[in-house]
Amino acid sequence: MLREAVYHRPKNEFAYIYDEKTLHIRIRTKKGDAERVNLIHGDPYDWEEGKWLAQSIPMKKSGSDSLFDYYMAAVSPSFRRLRYGFELISEKETLIYAEKGFFEEAPLDDIANFFCFPYLHEGDRFRAPEWVKDTVWYQIFPERFANGNAELNPPGTLPWGSADPTPSNFFGGDLEGVISHLDYLKDLGISGVYFTPIFKAYSNHKYDTIDYMEIDPQFGDKATLKLFVKEAHARGIKVMLDAVFNHSGYLFEPFQDVLEKGETSSYKDWFHIYEFPVQEEPLGYDTFAYEKTMPKLNTRHPEVKKYLLEVGQYWIREFDIDGWRLDVANEVDHEFWRDFRKAVKEVKEDCYILGEIWHDSMPWLTGDQFDAVMNYPFTNGALNFFAKDKIRAEEFASVIVNGMHAYPQNINEVAFNLLGSHDTDRILTLSGDSKERVKQLFAFQLSFSGSPCIYYGDEIGMAGDNDPGCRACMVWDEDGQDRELHAFVKKLLSLRNAYPLLRNEGEFTIYHADSADNTLLYAKENEKEIIIGAVNQSESAKEIPLPHELRGKSGRDLLKDLDFAAD
Amino acid sequence: MLREAVYHRPKNEFAYIYDEKTLHIRIRTKKGDAERVNLIHGDPYDWEEGKWLAQSIPMKKSGSDSLFDYYMAAVSPSFRRLRYGFELISEKETLIYAEKGFFEEAPLDDIANFFCFPYLHEGDRFRAPEWVKDTVWYQIFPERFANGNAELNPPGTLPWGSADPTPSNFFGGDLEGVISHLDYLKDLGISGVYFTPIFKAYSNHKYDTIDYMEIDPQFGDKATLKLFVKEAHARGIKVMLDAVFNHSGYLFEPFQDVLEKGETSSYKDWFHIYEFPVQEEPLGYDTFAYEKTMPKLNTRHPEVKKYLLEVGQYWIREFDIDGWRLDVANEVDHEFWRDFRKAVKEVKEDCYILGEIWHDSMPWLTGDQFDAVMNYPFTNGALNFFAKDKIRAEEFASVIVNGMHAYPQNINEVAFNLLGSHDTDRILTLSGDSKERVKQLFAFQLSFSGSPCIYYGDEIGMAGDNDPGCRACMVWDEDGQDRELHAFVKKLLSLRNAYPLLRNEGEFTIYHADSADNTLLYAKENEKEIIIGAVNQSESAKEIPLPHELRGKSGRDLLKDLDFAAD
């Protein structure tokens, strides 16, 4: 077996606390190398005659990507302490792998050879809110969802949908508009709304915050937000707001104060200013990207931290919101996020904390910072396969399996799985205007694990390129909506809401992936039930073999509501 | 090249903040696979005509273990943001490796393909106290170092050195005894004293704490400790105490209160009691190992945490100690240690926090918990090679290189590198009473990086099996000391204290390791100087080639104080 391919390291996605009593242990081997793998494990203090008393249990193959096989086992150590190693078995050899490397036989005379998960502490467990596993999100860009109160329209507001979106035009979307369409969301099957920023700001996207403690008057006032949350909660819909703590807007008062007063400003350390007076050209302070209108906040400064943590608490305490989505989350320091989590969970223990991170995010998902990140690796994989035809079935299967093994299972269960957003081309556009492809995207997303999110309008077939094209006014005239697509998405959501297996119960397995045919068969299953997803990405009809054990059993086509017998 | 062998993941030992402006990036490849490796890197916001503007710099091969080569590069991104990938070059092919996998050509059209180190935040940097890099520790087991005040002798105290140590006998060692030998330590070249526990306890080892706020009366009183710290500091010697926060002793008042009052005790949640009244047989509460006299503390309980954090602060605030060594550190929850770090650093920013962890310890060395762990992998490697002859030169080189790449460099610089302790056989005993082997152990330890520690008496050739044998009374009669060994250790220390290269400046490289001859050549070097260590573990004289570039240069034998010309 290829020793160089074997990987395991404790206390990350390879060994973690799954629930109060259970550890998950995983290992990676070269694809096709091992026939089976056993977990050798025991309490470090169980000894007899100079030998450690370890047990051995079989591990389950949990998936394969293009290079590796992954195996996993769940263990519940009686005294919450665990030492362990792996027995890798192929036709030709048996190898023991442990912390000190490879052995011919288990080195039971010295426990220092083995891997160590010292103690299963409840306080060390990654704990995201339970409700997130059962939530389907709907992302709203508030300026473009619905104009419910024309009196709030900013100067120059255009009639709804009368023009293409531009980086600077306004159509008057507001909170009252969203309230009046809450029943639309409820009817669709949505259980969470995620708003891009609603705090006072200059632009139409509101990512350039002027005041973190005020609602943008274009969107309404605090009473309207209170009413919105109340109405949403009455419909079983959670509410998540967007916080931009990496940087403020140019017009944020403390920054204006620094521009005006320079070194004498009491806010001079709220930012990262190189020298006074503040220079804008060349840029004399840290910013988001090279954007001089987005000065980076000094989140290590006690006053800044205090202010932002109060923002984090205020909107929960006063408005009962259920989640924070954190913009540019990975460019803020880890300690800030640790304190942010403490502050937020102190006010509402089951508040969802979602970081915007486009890359591998394990360092933020260690239980002390975020509950989840926006799962762009999922997004990219799904888009490349279903929408763009850039990868074929086997590569897609590899991306999905790889993603599942990049994080602990309890993290995957609450991952924010989006297909599109205000920062990407719309999925219909990416799919070359193929509705079939869009349907497949939704079907996969809404039967996969995690916490899926639908970008407003995607469910009615809106098209558009990346910003500003993807930020068009929501189409409310049913003649302009793809009602058939809407019905399909609604059906998928009703199934997801009805079947726990479609959400985060049971195990996800890819049973078949064939790049030649471009077909895929995946399943979610527990001991009693199995739900199968069959994907044909080719242009012609294909046959996909069902798993052996299903032969002769009766089943039901969930999309068509038809019973059938499997053969 | 073997793709399965390539490994990199950001924000651990493969990509970390080294100093205020510098990131270290490392990658692992199959041994002998790549001819060279380049780091492709840039600011994520630098684009031109749809292409990311990345630069490429060569990486340095930083070592090899039995399976892998390691490469590293240091970069200082102007705007503290970094995206990067690797160019792996062999005779036959060039491969790009990045977050999304392997590519034939750098995928510069989409930055999501690359690895991300989002921001170099000073607050995220691992920062251990600077002084630790230059410290040589001396571990004292206080009951057995020196009896300075017979009036403190516990009942039944035996005359100094009159009997073999047993798990329960007493010889009356105390703080006054240590004070009177501070000049001995200073003369030897020691710059830090690490005491095993000195708080009020029952046993001779004092790991069974009765009162964390009192000094054991056998050792002295608080005035004596204050005097000790003052005298030590006057000699440039730091002081580290041992804290047992995982469990208390059986006689710890809160535990006694629970035993007595059961469920009505106000301390009932200070431990992990299964049911009341408390059962000892079978064990009705969590303990250290299965030791009923060592009840595990509930470090998540607010009162327990408050009490222990106050302990952490009190001995610094009142007695000016410089470090805490934390017993059974990995069985306490991470959140406790995060809060402990904050509490300790609040009182003394450059206090050293050292965890006792025998295994891979990266999860505690993320900057928010410990400054270092006891480096047992180093211990085991050194003992197996130098003392026990269990491994030969190439395997030893592999262990050392592997260890260096298991952690960031700034962690290695403060690693607590011990050879023996109160929990192991003495090094002379492990070496089969070979003084030559002991000398080699010391020579390697004291020329290697990290913060080395000498266990009391090892420098004068004391022997003894593991506990209790290794806890004999220090021999003060020079006739009973190996003065020649003492002089050798003193010479090594004077060299280490004189040459920064022998401490933590410059780079460590293994130039030659030959298992057949059992010889090793290693070096510490910077741009100006190189110090070479040559090891011959065989029974006969051997020749070891010097690095080419040294041919013809003049050098100095530091141990013999002789100049020579290299050829």
Short mmCIF file of N, CA and C in Angstrom, two decimals, chain A residues 133-134 446-450 494-507 524-526 529 531:
data_model
loop_
_atom_site.label_atom_id
_atom_site.label_comp_id
_atom_site.label_asym_id
_atom_site.label_seq_id
_atom_site.Cartn_x
_atom_site.Cartn_y
_atom_site.Cartn_z
N LYS A 133 -30.08 22.65 10.48
CA LYS A 133 -30.10 21.43 9.68
C LYS A 133 -31.39 21.27 8.89
N ASP A 134 -32.47 21.88 9.41
CA ASP A 134 -33.78 21.70 8.79
C ASP A 134 -34.26 22.95 8.06
N LEU A 446 -31.20 20.47 -3.17
CA LEU A 446 -32.26 20.32 -2.18
C LEU A 446 -32.42 18.87 -1.69
N SER A 447 -31.62 17.97 -2.23
CA SER A 447 -31.62 16.61 -1.68
C SER A 447 -30.29 16.32 -0.98
N PHE A 448 -29.35 17.25 -1.07
CA PHE A 448 -28.04 17.07 -0.44
C PHE A 448 -28.13 17.53 1.02
N SER A 449 -27.06 17.25 1.77
CA SER A 449 -27.04 17.65 3.18
C SER A 449 -26.81 19.16 3.29
N GLY A 450 -26.67 19.65 4.51
CA GLY A 450 -26.40 21.06 4.72
C GLY A 450 -27.67 21.88 4.79
N SER A 494 -41.11 20.78 -0.73
CA SER A 494 -42.10 20.04 0.07
C SER A 494 -41.54 18.66 0.41
N LEU A 495 -40.81 18.07 -0.54
CA LEU A 495 -40.20 16.76 -0.26
C LEU A 495 -39.12 16.90 0.82
N ARG A 496 -38.26 17.90 0.66
CA ARG A 496 -37.20 18.10 1.66
C ARG A 496 -37.80 18.33 3.04
N ASN A 497 -38.85 19.13 3.08
CA ASN A 497 -39.47 19.41 4.37
C ASN A 497 -40.20 18.19 4.94
N ALA A 498 -40.61 17.28 4.06
CA ALA A 498 -41.35 16.10 4.53
C ALA A 498 -40.43 14.95 4.94
N TYR A 499 -39.30 14.81 4.25
CA TYR A 499 -38.42 13.66 4.49
C TYR A 499 -37.11 14.06 5.17
N PRO A 500 -36.96 13.69 6.44
CA PRO A 500 -35.69 14.01 7.13
C PRO A 500 -34.47 13.49 6.38
N LEU A 501 -34.63 12.38 5.68
CA LEU A 501 -33.48 11.83 4.93
C LEU A 501 -32.98 12.81 3.88
N LEU A 502 -33.87 13.60 3.34
CA LEU A 502 -33.45 14.57 2.32
C LEU A 502 -32.71 15.74 2.97
N ARG A 503 -32.90 15.88 4.26
CA ARG A 503 -32.20 16.97 4.95
C ARG A 503 -30.86 16.40 5.49
N ASN A 504 -30.77 16.22 6.79
CA ASN A 504 -29.46 15.83 7.33
C ASN A 504 -29.49 14.56 8.16
N GLU A 505 -30.51 13.75 7.94
CA GLU A 505 -30.49 12.44 8.58
C GLU A 505 -29.89 11.42 7.62
N GLY A 506 -29.36 10.36 8.19
CA GLY A 506 -28.87 9.28 7.35
C GLY A 506 -27.56 9.64 6.68
N GLU A 507 -27.10 8.72 5.86
CA GLU A 507 -25.80 8.90 5.22
C GLU A 507 -25.93 9.18 3.74
N LYS A 524 -29.40 8.97 0.00
CA LYS A 524 -29.41 9.31 1.43
C LYS A 524 -30.14 8.15 2.09
N GLU A 525 -29.56 7.59 3.13
CA GLU A 525 -30.19 6.40 3.70
C GLU A 525 -29.92 6.25 5.19
N ASN A 526 -30.85 5.59 5.85
CA ASN A 526 -30.61 5.12 7.22
C ASN A 526 -30.92 3.63 7.24
N GLU A 529 -34.73 3.29 5.52
CA GLU A 529 -35.16 3.87 4.25
C GLU A 529 -33.97 4.31 3.41
N ILE A 531 -33.35 7.02 0.00
CA ILE A 531 -33.86 7.89 -1.07
C ILE A 531 -32.73 8.03 -2.08
#
